[in-house]
XYZ file of C-alpha atoms in Angstrom:
722
model
C 104.778 140.839 58.656
C 104.427 137.320 56.447
C 105.543 137.690 53.217
C 102.259 135.970 52.090
C 100.815 139.126 52.939
C 100.343 141.876 50.133
C 101.606 145.295 50.578
C 98.230 146.998 51.343
C 99.445 145.524 55.411
C 101.595 148.111 55.396
C 98.907 150.458 55.337
C 97.275 148.605 58.091
C 100.282 147.763 60.389
C 98.395 147.376 63.339
C 95.865 145.067 61.386
C 99.067 142.717 60.662
C 100.678 142.502 63.741
C 100.833 139.676 65.703
C 97.585 139.314 67.929
C 97.259 137.689 71.183
C 94.104 135.361 71.344
C 92.209 133.720 69.558
C 92.841 133.088 65.788
C 89.075 134.549 65.066
C 90.065 137.740 67.199
C 92.639 138.877 64.696
C 90.569 137.971 61.802
C 87.894 140.114 63.273
C 90.219 143.120 64.110
C 91.467 143.384 60.462
C 87.948 142.782 59.441
C 87.575 145.981 60.831
C 90.597 148.236 60.415
C 90.281 147.590 56.509
C 86.686 148.009 56.994
C 87.317 151.336 58.427
C 89.806 152.051 56.305
C 87.590 151.527 52.603
C 84.766 153.509 54.356
C 86.878 156.417 54.950
C 88.362 156.594 51.702
C 85.292 156.373 49.983
C 83.732 159.331 51.881
C 86.887 161.304 50.462
C 86.162 159.398 47.604
C 82.670 160.780 47.502
C 83.391 164.287 48.723
C 85.726 164.808 46.267
C 84.028 163.819 42.852
C 80.433 165.878 44.020
C 82.317 169.173 45.274
C 84.742 169.268 41.960
C 81.406 169.086 39.958
C 80.094 172.269 42.245
C 76.529 170.940 42.712
C 75.352 173.987 44.439
C 72.232 172.469 46.131
C 70.815 175.293 48.181
C 71.052 178.031 45.490
C 71.821 180.866 46.837
C 68.295 183.047 47.783
C 69.920 186.346 45.919
C 70.998 184.556 43.084
C 69.119 185.975 39.519
C 67.024 183.310 37.580
C 69.834 184.391 34.818
C 72.435 183.179 37.050
C 70.609 180.759 37.634
C 70.581 179.379 34.695
C 73.529 180.185 33.536
C 75.097 177.971 36.418
C 72.900 175.706 35.624
C 74.250 172.780 38.170
C 71.414 173.431 40.937
C 68.836 171.465 38.484
C 70.431 169.399 36.416
C 72.843 166.431 37.476
C 74.843 165.800 34.660
C 75.770 162.343 33.874
C 79.088 162.956 34.631
C 78.093 163.176 38.137
C 76.790 159.582 37.992
C 80.197 157.906 36.670
C 81.984 160.092 39.695
C 79.642 158.826 42.068
C 79.922 155.220 40.530
C 83.683 155.642 40.526
C 83.583 156.283 43.995
C 81.117 153.152 44.863
C 83.235 150.947 42.880
C 86.587 151.972 44.718
C 84.468 151.213 47.950
C 84.156 147.537 46.286
C 87.498 147.539 45.074
C 88.974 147.979 48.763
C 86.558 145.840 50.192
C 87.622 143.118 48.287
C 91.065 143.842 48.556
C 91.093 143.692 52.662
C 89.061 140.844 52.042
C 91.783 139.485 50.188
C 94.424 140.514 52.562
C 92.895 138.708 55.814
C 92.618 135.394 53.668
C 95.980 135.873 52.742
C 97.535 136.622 56.197
C 95.437 133.715 57.808
C 96.498 130.948 55.163
C 98.991 129.133 56.677
C 102.478 127.517 55.021
C 100.425 124.085 54.168
C 97.541 126.289 52.103
C 95.086 125.906 53.665
C 92.376 128.534 55.343
C 89.516 128.336 57.844
C 85.935 128.626 55.776
C 83.519 130.935 57.249
C 86.041 132.477 59.389
C 84.243 136.078 58.459
C 80.940 134.959 59.802
C 82.278 132.894 63.014
C 83.907 136.355 64.089
C 80.827 138.307 63.939
C 79.094 135.419 65.681
C 81.789 135.356 68.341
C 82.377 138.754 68.728
C 78.454 140.055 68.573
C 76.567 141.728 71.314
C 75.214 138.416 72.150
C 78.043 136.228 72.980
C 81.162 136.171 75.375
C 83.965 136.400 73.194
C 86.167 133.236 73.649
C 89.231 133.150 75.016
C 90.516 130.338 72.558
C 89.101 129.522 69.227
C 89.853 126.113 66.470
C 89.509 126.270 63.095
C 86.978 123.998 61.779
C 87.541 122.264 58.851
C 89.607 123.696 56.176
C 89.780 124.396 52.516
C 92.527 124.602 49.921
C 93.080 127.912 48.855
C 92.598 126.944 45.405
C 89.180 126.651 46.203
C 88.640 130.272 47.085
C 89.019 131.679 43.549
C 85.685 130.961 42.351
C 84.070 132.098 45.772
C 85.967 135.412 45.504
C 85.111 136.230 41.650
C 81.335 135.549 42.687
C 81.761 137.742 45.557
C 83.476 140.635 43.882
C 81.205 140.748 41.322
C 78.247 140.546 43.945
C 80.006 143.530 45.652
C 80.526 145.712 42.935
C 76.765 144.797 41.440
C 75.723 145.971 45.237
C 77.568 149.369 45.141
C 76.505 150.063 42.091
C 73.070 149.626 42.490
C 72.912 152.019 45.581
C 75.106 154.541 43.582
C 72.367 154.934 40.966
C 69.558 154.571 43.704
C 71.554 157.808 45.211
C 71.082 159.678 41.864
C 67.242 159.720 41.793
C 66.587 162.089 44.168
C 68.453 164.543 42.818
C 66.856 164.192 39.156
C 63.425 164.175 41.211
C 64.384 167.283 42.465
C 66.038 168.606 39.538
C 62.731 168.337 37.594
C 60.863 170.273 40.399
C 63.320 173.445 40.326
C 63.192 173.018 36.114
C 59.425 173.553 36.434
C 58.765 175.421 39.402
C 61.280 178.354 39.475
C 61.356 180.996 37.173
C 64.087 180.962 34.428
C 65.086 182.570 31.301
C 63.925 179.151 29.375
C 62.064 178.904 26.701
C 58.869 176.100 27.271
C 60.504 173.881 24.244
C 64.146 174.139 25.946
C 62.213 173.591 29.253
C 60.564 170.263 27.423
C 63.442 169.064 26.129
C 65.463 169.562 29.599
C 62.571 167.701 31.022
C 62.839 164.973 29.046
C 66.378 164.506 29.378
C 66.218 164.144 33.336
C 63.360 161.724 32.653
C 65.884 159.345 30.879
C 68.290 160.069 33.072
C 65.772 159.036 36.211
C 64.592 155.446 34.040
C 68.777 154.464 33.045
C 68.999 154.769 36.947
C 65.947 152.749 37.644
C 66.765 150.132 35.043
C 70.253 150.012 36.069
C 69.259 149.888 40.160
C 67.320 146.500 38.778
C 69.827 145.120 36.854
C 72.548 145.187 39.294
C 70.612 143.400 42.039
C 71.763 139.268 42.276
C 71.632 136.317 44.316
C 74.304 133.920 46.123
C 74.825 130.727 47.617
C 75.885 128.906 50.461
C 77.712 125.985 51.007
C 76.763 125.803 55.061
C 74.704 122.834 54.850
C 77.357 120.393 52.851
C 80.085 121.420 55.481
C 77.779 120.780 58.381
C 77.106 117.309 57.232
C 80.056 116.272 56.366
C 81.618 117.840 59.311
C 78.486 115.381 61.757
C 79.533 112.598 59.518
C 83.409 112.768 60.603
C 82.542 112.860 64.677
C 83.018 110.004 67.045
C 80.244 107.672 67.818
C 79.779 108.901 71.635
C 78.346 112.426 70.322
C 75.235 110.406 69.213
C 75.105 108.550 72.048
C 74.517 112.248 74.117
C 72.798 114.233 70.639
C 69.415 112.969 69.263
C 69.125 112.446 65.930
C 66.232 114.819 65.666
C 68.067 117.683 66.938
C 71.033 117.487 64.334
C 68.029 116.906 61.577
C 67.037 120.563 62.556
C 70.132 121.729 62.557
C 70.776 120.638 59.019
C 67.577 121.977 58.056
C 65.723 124.695 59.736
C 68.871 126.732 61.495
C 71.005 126.113 57.827
C 68.371 127.978 56.374
C 68.227 130.835 58.749
C 72.233 130.865 58.154
C 71.997 130.909 54.404
C 69.003 133.651 54.112
C 71.292 135.820 56.568
C 74.351 134.776 53.936
C 71.982 135.911 50.894
C 69.285 137.977 51.159
C 69.996 139.948 54.308
C 73.694 140.419 53.365
C 72.918 141.712 49.918
C 70.071 144.261 51.787
C 72.619 145.065 54.327
C 75.237 145.934 52.199
C 73.448 148.074 49.617
C 71.740 149.883 52.319
C 75.021 150.598 54.415
C 75.984 152.384 50.820
C 72.902 154.421 50.297
C 73.428 155.805 53.893
C 77.160 156.357 53.557
C 76.627 158.270 49.838
C 73.358 159.592 51.111
C 74.462 161.380 54.086
C 77.525 163.042 51.969
C 75.357 164.391 49.790
C 72.990 165.519 52.367
C 75.526 167.424 53.975
C 76.527 169.209 50.852
C 73.049 169.850 50.503
C 72.381 171.410 54.035
C 74.629 170.951 56.867
C 72.030 172.325 59.433
C 69.194 170.032 58.100
C 71.289 166.386 58.503
C 72.220 167.080 61.664
C 69.076 167.525 62.956
C 67.945 164.350 60.533
C 71.075 162.431 62.573
C 70.031 163.544 66.125
C 68.043 160.688 66.432
C 70.968 157.763 65.365
C 72.091 157.398 68.802
C 68.825 156.618 70.531
C 67.898 154.657 67.826
C 71.340 152.215 68.058
C 70.384 151.886 71.595
C 66.995 150.704 70.811
C 68.950 148.433 68.463
C 71.388 147.121 70.389
C 68.870 146.172 73.496
C 66.369 143.985 70.753
C 69.255 142.624 69.564
C 70.022 141.183 72.956
C 66.431 140.133 73.281
C 65.848 138.494 70.160
C 69.064 136.502 70.537
C 68.427 134.644 73.242
C 64.595 133.990 72.148
C 66.128 132.716 69.142
C 68.260 130.119 70.615
C 65.196 128.826 72.414
C 63.263 129.135 69.267
C 65.775 126.788 67.524
C 66.002 124.135 70.444
C 62.069 123.876 70.495
C 62.100 123.419 67.050
C 64.734 120.787 67.143
C 62.677 118.812 69.962
C 59.659 118.894 67.990
C 61.505 117.491 65.169
C 62.915 115.334 67.572
C 59.893 113.779 68.464
C 58.379 113.782 64.670
C 61.103 111.939 63.663
C 60.797 108.860 66.581
C 57.342 108.293 66.307
C 57.022 108.585 62.315
C 60.406 106.006 61.880
C 59.022 103.645 64.612
C 55.056 103.910 63.571
C 54.719 100.267 64.033
C 55.890 100.706 67.560
C 53.441 103.259 68.075
C 50.224 101.856 66.797
C 51.233 98.510 68.932
C 49.686 100.456 71.956
C 46.977 102.295 73.672
C 46.616 105.486 72.769
C 50.336 105.475 70.932
C 49.182 108.237 68.241
C 47.012 110.666 71.166
C 50.385 110.056 73.254
C 53.126 111.124 70.340
C 50.544 113.718 69.163
C 51.303 115.081 72.737
C 54.621 115.303 72.824
C 54.945 117.218 69.656
C 52.354 119.147 70.672
C 54.076 120.308 73.394
C 56.936 121.441 71.943
C 55.250 123.402 69.099
C 53.436 125.122 71.413
C 56.071 126.358 73.644
C 57.837 127.227 70.015
C 54.812 129.554 69.398
C 55.467 131.537 72.402
C 58.423 131.961 71.956
C 57.919 133.037 68.211
C 54.970 135.270 69.679
C 57.125 137.116 72.069
C 59.639 137.762 69.202
C 57.069 138.993 66.936
C 56.109 141.509 70.021
C 59.530 142.489 70.732
C 59.906 142.864 66.665
C 56.571 145.406 66.990
C 58.120 147.402 69.432
C 61.354 147.638 68.305
C 59.850 148.852 64.827
C 57.353 151.057 66.660
C 60.300 152.899 68.251
C 62.148 153.374 65.200
C 59.157 154.725 63.193
C 58.666 157.481 65.929
C 62.493 158.526 65.952
C 62.020 158.633 62.436
C 58.768 160.817 62.268
C 60.077 162.818 64.785
C 63.364 164.130 62.868
C 61.273 163.876 59.694
C 59.025 166.449 61.100
C 61.695 168.401 62.553
C 63.271 168.608 59.309
C 60.173 169.641 56.978
C 59.536 172.176 59.865
C 63.242 174.138 59.820
C 63.176 173.299 55.861
C 59.828 174.716 54.724
C 60.976 177.766 56.870
C 64.099 177.867 54.662
C 62.341 178.152 51.762
C 59.584 180.578 52.796
C 63.191 183.232 53.752
C 64.292 182.183 50.367
C 67.499 180.450 51.768
C 66.901 177.101 50.096
C 64.745 176.320 46.714
C 61.653 174.230 46.737
C 63.089 171.807 44.799
C 66.557 171.037 46.656
C 63.773 170.569 50.043
C 61.991 167.948 47.846
C 65.552 166.531 46.603
C 66.321 166.658 50.291
C 63.631 165.106 51.778
C 63.389 162.298 48.687
C 66.667 161.500 50.110
C 66.046 160.952 53.761
C 62.634 159.459 53.397
C 63.663 157.311 50.197
C 67.340 156.526 50.109
C 68.588 157.075 53.843
C 65.064 156.273 55.471
C 64.758 153.158 53.525
C 68.191 152.099 54.114
C 68.070 152.201 57.743
C 64.628 150.457 57.985
C 66.440 147.869 56.332
C 69.127 147.865 57.958
C 67.499 147.704 60.982
C 65.646 144.861 59.568
C 69.058 143.380 58.705
C 70.290 143.743 62.256
C 67.040 142.135 63.571
C 67.506 139.125 61.052
C 71.007 139.250 62.096
C 70.742 138.779 66.054
C 68.202 136.151 65.373
C 70.777 134.336 62.837
C 73.390 134.461 65.459
C 71.158 132.775 68.025
C 69.700 130.487 65.972
C 72.745 128.837 64.296
C 74.793 128.861 67.441
C 74.838 125.091 67.283
C 75.369 124.923 63.842
C 78.569 126.805 64.402
C 79.493 124.491 67.234
C 78.801 121.323 65.194
C 80.953 122.571 62.075
C 83.729 123.796 64.545
C 83.723 120.193 66.638
C 86.717 118.002 66.385
C 86.189 114.138 67.122
C 87.611 113.461 70.505
C 89.350 110.615 69.356
C 91.359 112.215 65.952
C 92.791 109.293 63.872
C 95.888 109.319 62.269
C 94.644 111.574 59.558
C 98.548 113.412 58.397
C 100.968 111.873 56.014
C 103.979 112.823 58.751
C 103.316 112.727 62.265
C 105.860 113.969 65.332
C 108.680 113.432 62.285
C 107.337 109.943 61.454
C 106.096 109.173 57.902
C 102.850 107.440 58.147
C 102.996 103.664 57.195
C 99.955 101.739 55.967
C 99.130 98.699 57.070
C 99.033 95.427 55.351
C 96.607 93.673 57.731
C 97.027 89.747 58.282
C 94.286 90.230 60.802
C 95.991 89.011 64.163
C 93.740 91.013 66.667
C 95.200 91.713 70.396
C 93.450 93.436 73.603
C 95.585 94.485 76.511
C 94.171 94.943 80.002
C 91.376 97.077 78.222
C 89.066 99.490 80.474
C 86.447 100.886 79.576
C 83.325 103.086 80.269
C 80.747 104.313 77.968
C 81.110 108.489 77.699
C 77.321 108.465 79.084
C 77.744 106.474 81.776
C 81.608 107.469 83.041
C 81.055 105.868 86.455
C 79.924 102.292 85.455
C 83.126 100.371 83.953
C 81.974 97.673 81.156
C 85.110 96.436 80.860
C 87.506 95.791 83.506
C 91.279 94.720 82.317
C 90.107 92.124 79.362
C 93.063 90.448 77.819
C 92.978 87.970 74.841
C 94.857 87.950 71.853
C 92.845 86.702 68.109
C 95.469 85.081 65.245
C 94.878 85.384 61.807
C 92.219 82.866 60.398
C 90.770 82.210 63.652
C 86.531 82.476 64.467
C 86.602 83.567 67.893
C 82.984 83.402 69.699
C 82.559 85.930 72.629
C 79.674 84.346 75.154
C 77.845 85.289 77.950
C 74.996 86.949 79.852
C 73.473 90.093 78.456
C 75.047 93.465 79.642
C 79.118 91.143 80.261
C 80.315 93.818 77.474
C 80.584 91.458 74.346
C 79.220 93.710 71.998
C 81.175 96.642 73.108
C 84.683 94.573 72.608
C 83.305 95.007 68.502
C 82.667 98.840 69.372
C 86.195 99.026 70.195
C 87.229 97.099 67.851
C 85.647 98.994 64.902
C 87.068 102.122 66.951
C 83.412 103.445 67.843
C 85.008 104.518 70.791
C 88.122 104.688 72.252
C 89.530 102.077 75.579
C 89.881 104.118 78.824
C 92.823 102.370 79.848
C 95.084 99.488 77.942
C 95.261 98.944 73.821
C 93.738 97.501 71.102
C 96.348 96.362 68.794
C 96.084 95.238 64.846
C 98.835 93.156 63.539
C 101.000 95.038 66.704
C 99.461 98.505 65.651
C 97.330 100.172 68.240
C 94.168 101.415 66.077
C 94.225 104.866 67.332
C 97.311 105.305 64.849
C 95.566 103.723 62.017
C 94.102 105.708 59.495
C 90.034 105.080 59.187
C 90.321 104.507 55.829
C 92.806 102.157 56.843
C 90.549 100.143 59.295
C 87.581 100.112 57.636
C 89.118 98.118 55.266
C 90.276 95.532 56.918
C 87.274 95.260 59.497
C 83.517 94.660 58.730
C 80.815 94.637 61.103
C 77.114 92.606 60.417
C 75.486 94.106 63.687
C 72.543 91.913 65.063
C 70.164 94.713 64.221
C 71.057 95.683 60.270
C 70.167 98.842 58.439
C 70.107 98.924 54.475
C 69.770 102.642 53.035
C 66.504 103.697 51.222
C 68.580 102.722 48.089
C 68.645 99.251 45.593
C 69.699 95.933 47.183
C 72.395 96.421 44.508
C 73.532 99.613 45.749
C 73.037 98.446 49.195
C 75.725 95.533 48.664
C 78.642 97.549 46.568
C 78.188 100.607 49.820
C 80.572 97.636 51.587
C 83.642 98.492 49.409
C 85.208 101.827 48.435
C 86.320 100.350 45.182
C 84.137 99.502 42.019
C 82.036 96.734 42.297
C 81.482 94.356 39.341
C 77.498 92.683 38.749
C 79.516 89.473 39.352
C 81.131 89.763 42.591
C 77.992 91.123 43.889
C 75.914 88.000 42.649
C 78.873 85.898 44.370
C 78.872 87.630 47.610
C 74.822 87.151 47.553
C 75.480 83.257 47.084
C 77.726 82.723 49.604
C 75.046 85.047 52.170
C 72.465 82.442 50.567
C 70.391 85.522 49.652
C 70.803 85.420 45.741
C 68.210 83.110 45.161
C 65.063 85.327 46.777
C 66.801 88.310 45.410
C 66.244 86.634 42.110
C 62.470 86.277 42.668
C 61.567 89.898 42.452
C 61.082 91.188 39.372
C 63.265 94.016 39.483
C 65.872 91.696 40.845
C 68.759 93.300 42.420
C 67.425 97.172 40.924
C 64.908 96.234 44.198
C 64.561 98.950 46.545
C 64.080 98.308 49.902
C 62.484 100.849 51.279
C 63.353 103.016 54.607
C 65.508 100.681 56.737
C 64.996 98.160 54.770
C 61.390 97.803 55.389
C 60.393 95.979 52.154
C 62.342 93.212 53.107
C 61.707 90.176 56.158
C 64.230 90.092 59.105
C 66.114 87.002 57.683
C 66.436 88.786 54.423
C 67.771 91.828 55.503
C 70.336 90.191 57.795
C 71.489 87.974 54.349
C 72.442 91.318 52.448
C 73.876 92.791 55.290
C 76.318 89.648 55.474
C 76.433 90.212 51.607
C 77.426 93.528 51.762
C 80.471 92.400 54.834
C 81.590 89.563 52.411
C 81.725 92.309 49.448
C 84.628 93.963 50.731
C 86.583 90.941 51.663
C 87.688 92.121 54.981
C 90.987 90.633 57.197
C 88.207 90.652 60.223
C 84.580 90.021 60.031
C 82.419 91.024 62.960
C 78.954 89.461 63.708
C 77.034 90.702 66.437
C 74.331 88.267 66.556
C 74.283 88.215 63.056
C 72.153 85.125 62.615
C 69.621 85.681 64.970
C 67.159 86.581 62.479
C 67.178 83.361 60.536
C 65.554 80.262 60.577
C 67.456 76.603 61.477
C 67.641 75.704 57.077
C 68.806 79.589 56.350
C 71.299 79.728 59.690
C 72.902 76.346 58.589
C 73.206 77.367 55.279
C 75.097 80.589 55.907
C 77.464 79.023 58.930
C 78.477 77.035 55.651
C 79.416 80.068 53.545
C 81.115 81.755 56.863
C 83.111 78.819 57.434
C 84.064 78.708 54.885
C 85.119 81.869 54.200
C 86.947 82.152 57.635
C 89.719 80.100 56.325
C 90.931 83.521 54.881
C 89.758 85.746 57.590
C 89.507 86.288 61.140
C 86.173 86.323 62.362
C 85.073 87.213 65.463
C 81.218 86.176 66.587
C 78.926 87.527 69.275
C 75.961 84.938 69.742
C 74.105 83.105 72.322
C 72.914 80.302 70.203
C 74.750 77.067 70.303
C 74.892 76.758 66.609
C 76.646 79.556 66.278
C 79.490 79.224 68.250
C 80.199 75.310 69.136
C 82.705 75.587 65.736
C 84.552 78.385 66.770
C 88.292 78.204 67.214
C 88.126 79.884 70.345
C 85.218 80.535 72.317
C 85.772 83.483 75.102
C 83.031 83.774 77.864
C 83.024 86.963 79.629
C 82.102 87.833 82.970
C 81.210 91.198 84.580
C 83.390 92.950 82.242
C 86.410 90.050 82.608
C 87.738 87.070 80.628
C 86.402 84.117 83.180
C 86.963 81.149 80.338
C 88.338 80.376 76.823
C 88.922 77.428 74.468
C 87.705 75.289 72.641
C 83.691 74.560 72.908
C 84.440 70.772 73.918
C 87.373 71.853 75.816
C 85.307 74.134 78.212
C 82.402 71.890 78.390
C 84.678 69.260 79.860
C 85.528 71.721 82.553
C 83.542 70.289 85.646
C 82.562 73.603 87.229
C 83.005 75.661 83.976
C 80.722 78.591 84.064
C 80.330 78.183 79.763
C 79.212 74.534 80.843
C 76.152 75.840 82.871
C 75.381 78.558 80.497
C 75.167 75.391 77.981
C 73.270 73.803 80.077
C 70.724 76.429 81.079
C 70.012 77.038 77.438
C 69.823 73.317 76.492
C 67.014 72.964 79.686
C 69.042 69.652 80.793
C 69.296 68.148 76.862
C 72.594 66.459 76.542
C 72.391 66.099 72.728
C 74.147 69.817 72.132
C 77.022 68.347 74.447
C 78.804 66.054 72.609
């Protein structure tokens, strides 16, 4: 046993032993063992507490009124009984908390890390709806110190839930005591009965107040964790997954999970405590009546398991259709100008959206019918058992073997505490089944690790990580690449070229030859399938993401601005605090300071979603300023000046040429004005480097492919060929 585990592990040796298989399976086994111990201990505590008070619920028929009055226990539930019962359930809460702490301590590694949401993941992967995997990788971890506030809140919540259950269990007995007080003959005077009745009513009122006082709310951070992990994924995942589906997972699925972790969790814990405590009391009241009542439990359990399997798959299909409808809506609304460009564009978008909504409605209808059938079966079983209990209990009262108040107390426990709690548990099981099905993708995304993980540890394989001081030298060596979604089509076929610090290199060629793919590989959106891309002699795969992003910046062909101010968009390019002067300097260099100054709010002007408030050329220049403010060693321009008119392009080109003396610049462009002043022009064809050299050198080649491309674009004009 690890020294990190508490001594309670000695009492659960089986749970503390190493488990073969997944970490999740070991955690679930430990949780199950600790839970069983908690339940057994609670049953013992509750039984001892109740028997020590000699509740004497049934009250033998041969007892005289005087004896009954002298005993007094069969009519009065003393305040001490509530205390003993509360101690018992608080003991359960304490043991449960200790068990979870034990589980947490047992799974914290040497680095002080603990897998988050482990318990719910364990339930998810070991549920009736899932096949337990043979291997499970922990998702993002949180430091053990951050668990302290959650453990405190969890502990307080558990104590309150158990205390509420304890006060609820006291109320039916108080009702029974009141009925016995007014219906059973005794030697008490009317004034004494009135005083006793007032005492019972006061105790009942106290229980009601405490029950409501102990109810509380909880919170959940799943949404933040899911969004954070989605941002960490490689670009290839987004090529295969629609953004609308991810948005749906962040909203619909996480909301379902939050309900399970808040409302349903509190209802489930409270109902379970009420069922356990109430069953113990009922066994003390009448063993035969209790067994008769519990006889339908196996049938109810079978119905619950069948319903859980049924609704779990439906929930998966339901969330899938919701995700598809969200994707269609997001796509149509974000491209509303395109939708309104074509005939019947709105009708086509509406038809696509209605298709998924209708399918989700049909699945929801099946879920509702299934829940109705399940509720009817459980209700019939409860009705049958209660009919049998009333029939048999009435016979006991008629024969004098049971007091009327005792039977009423039993019925209150059965219908109120236990019946209501069983109904609550059934609904919780139903919601849990829906949650397991609906949130399968949520945990899949949370647990998912990027396919090409960058260097994140300070020490790897015994070698200390050394941060890169970048000069801007870039080398492609026999690089091959195929997009993950089209693995059989090789885009780059062994390209090799070098870029020296401070050089401006232009990548030229027809569409589809791999120019923009080279840019994506430099940014490490993807990893090459073969070959090496090195920055200052170090493979990009050995660099931390932050290191690469501080030294490389991109201005894309279609720049994307965020729905915030121009100031914030430009500042987004750097991870340090950028001053107003630095922002304006970058804007002047990108030739956008003038038009920004004409806006009433200047740099605080909101650009709208994806920069819709700006023209194409204005967005492009703001994007260039955003890259300049980062002062990268390598500047990537993917058709960055394509949206500018000739005058603005000339001004921006002058600024870029001035800045290129201190940074490496790689340009992807078709326009001659962009590439003719480059230090090196690389002409690509069919995923390979066909020609390379300066602009005038390549034009001088008699049968050169670059020269042919230039002539083709100029339509025979020789004015740019000098």
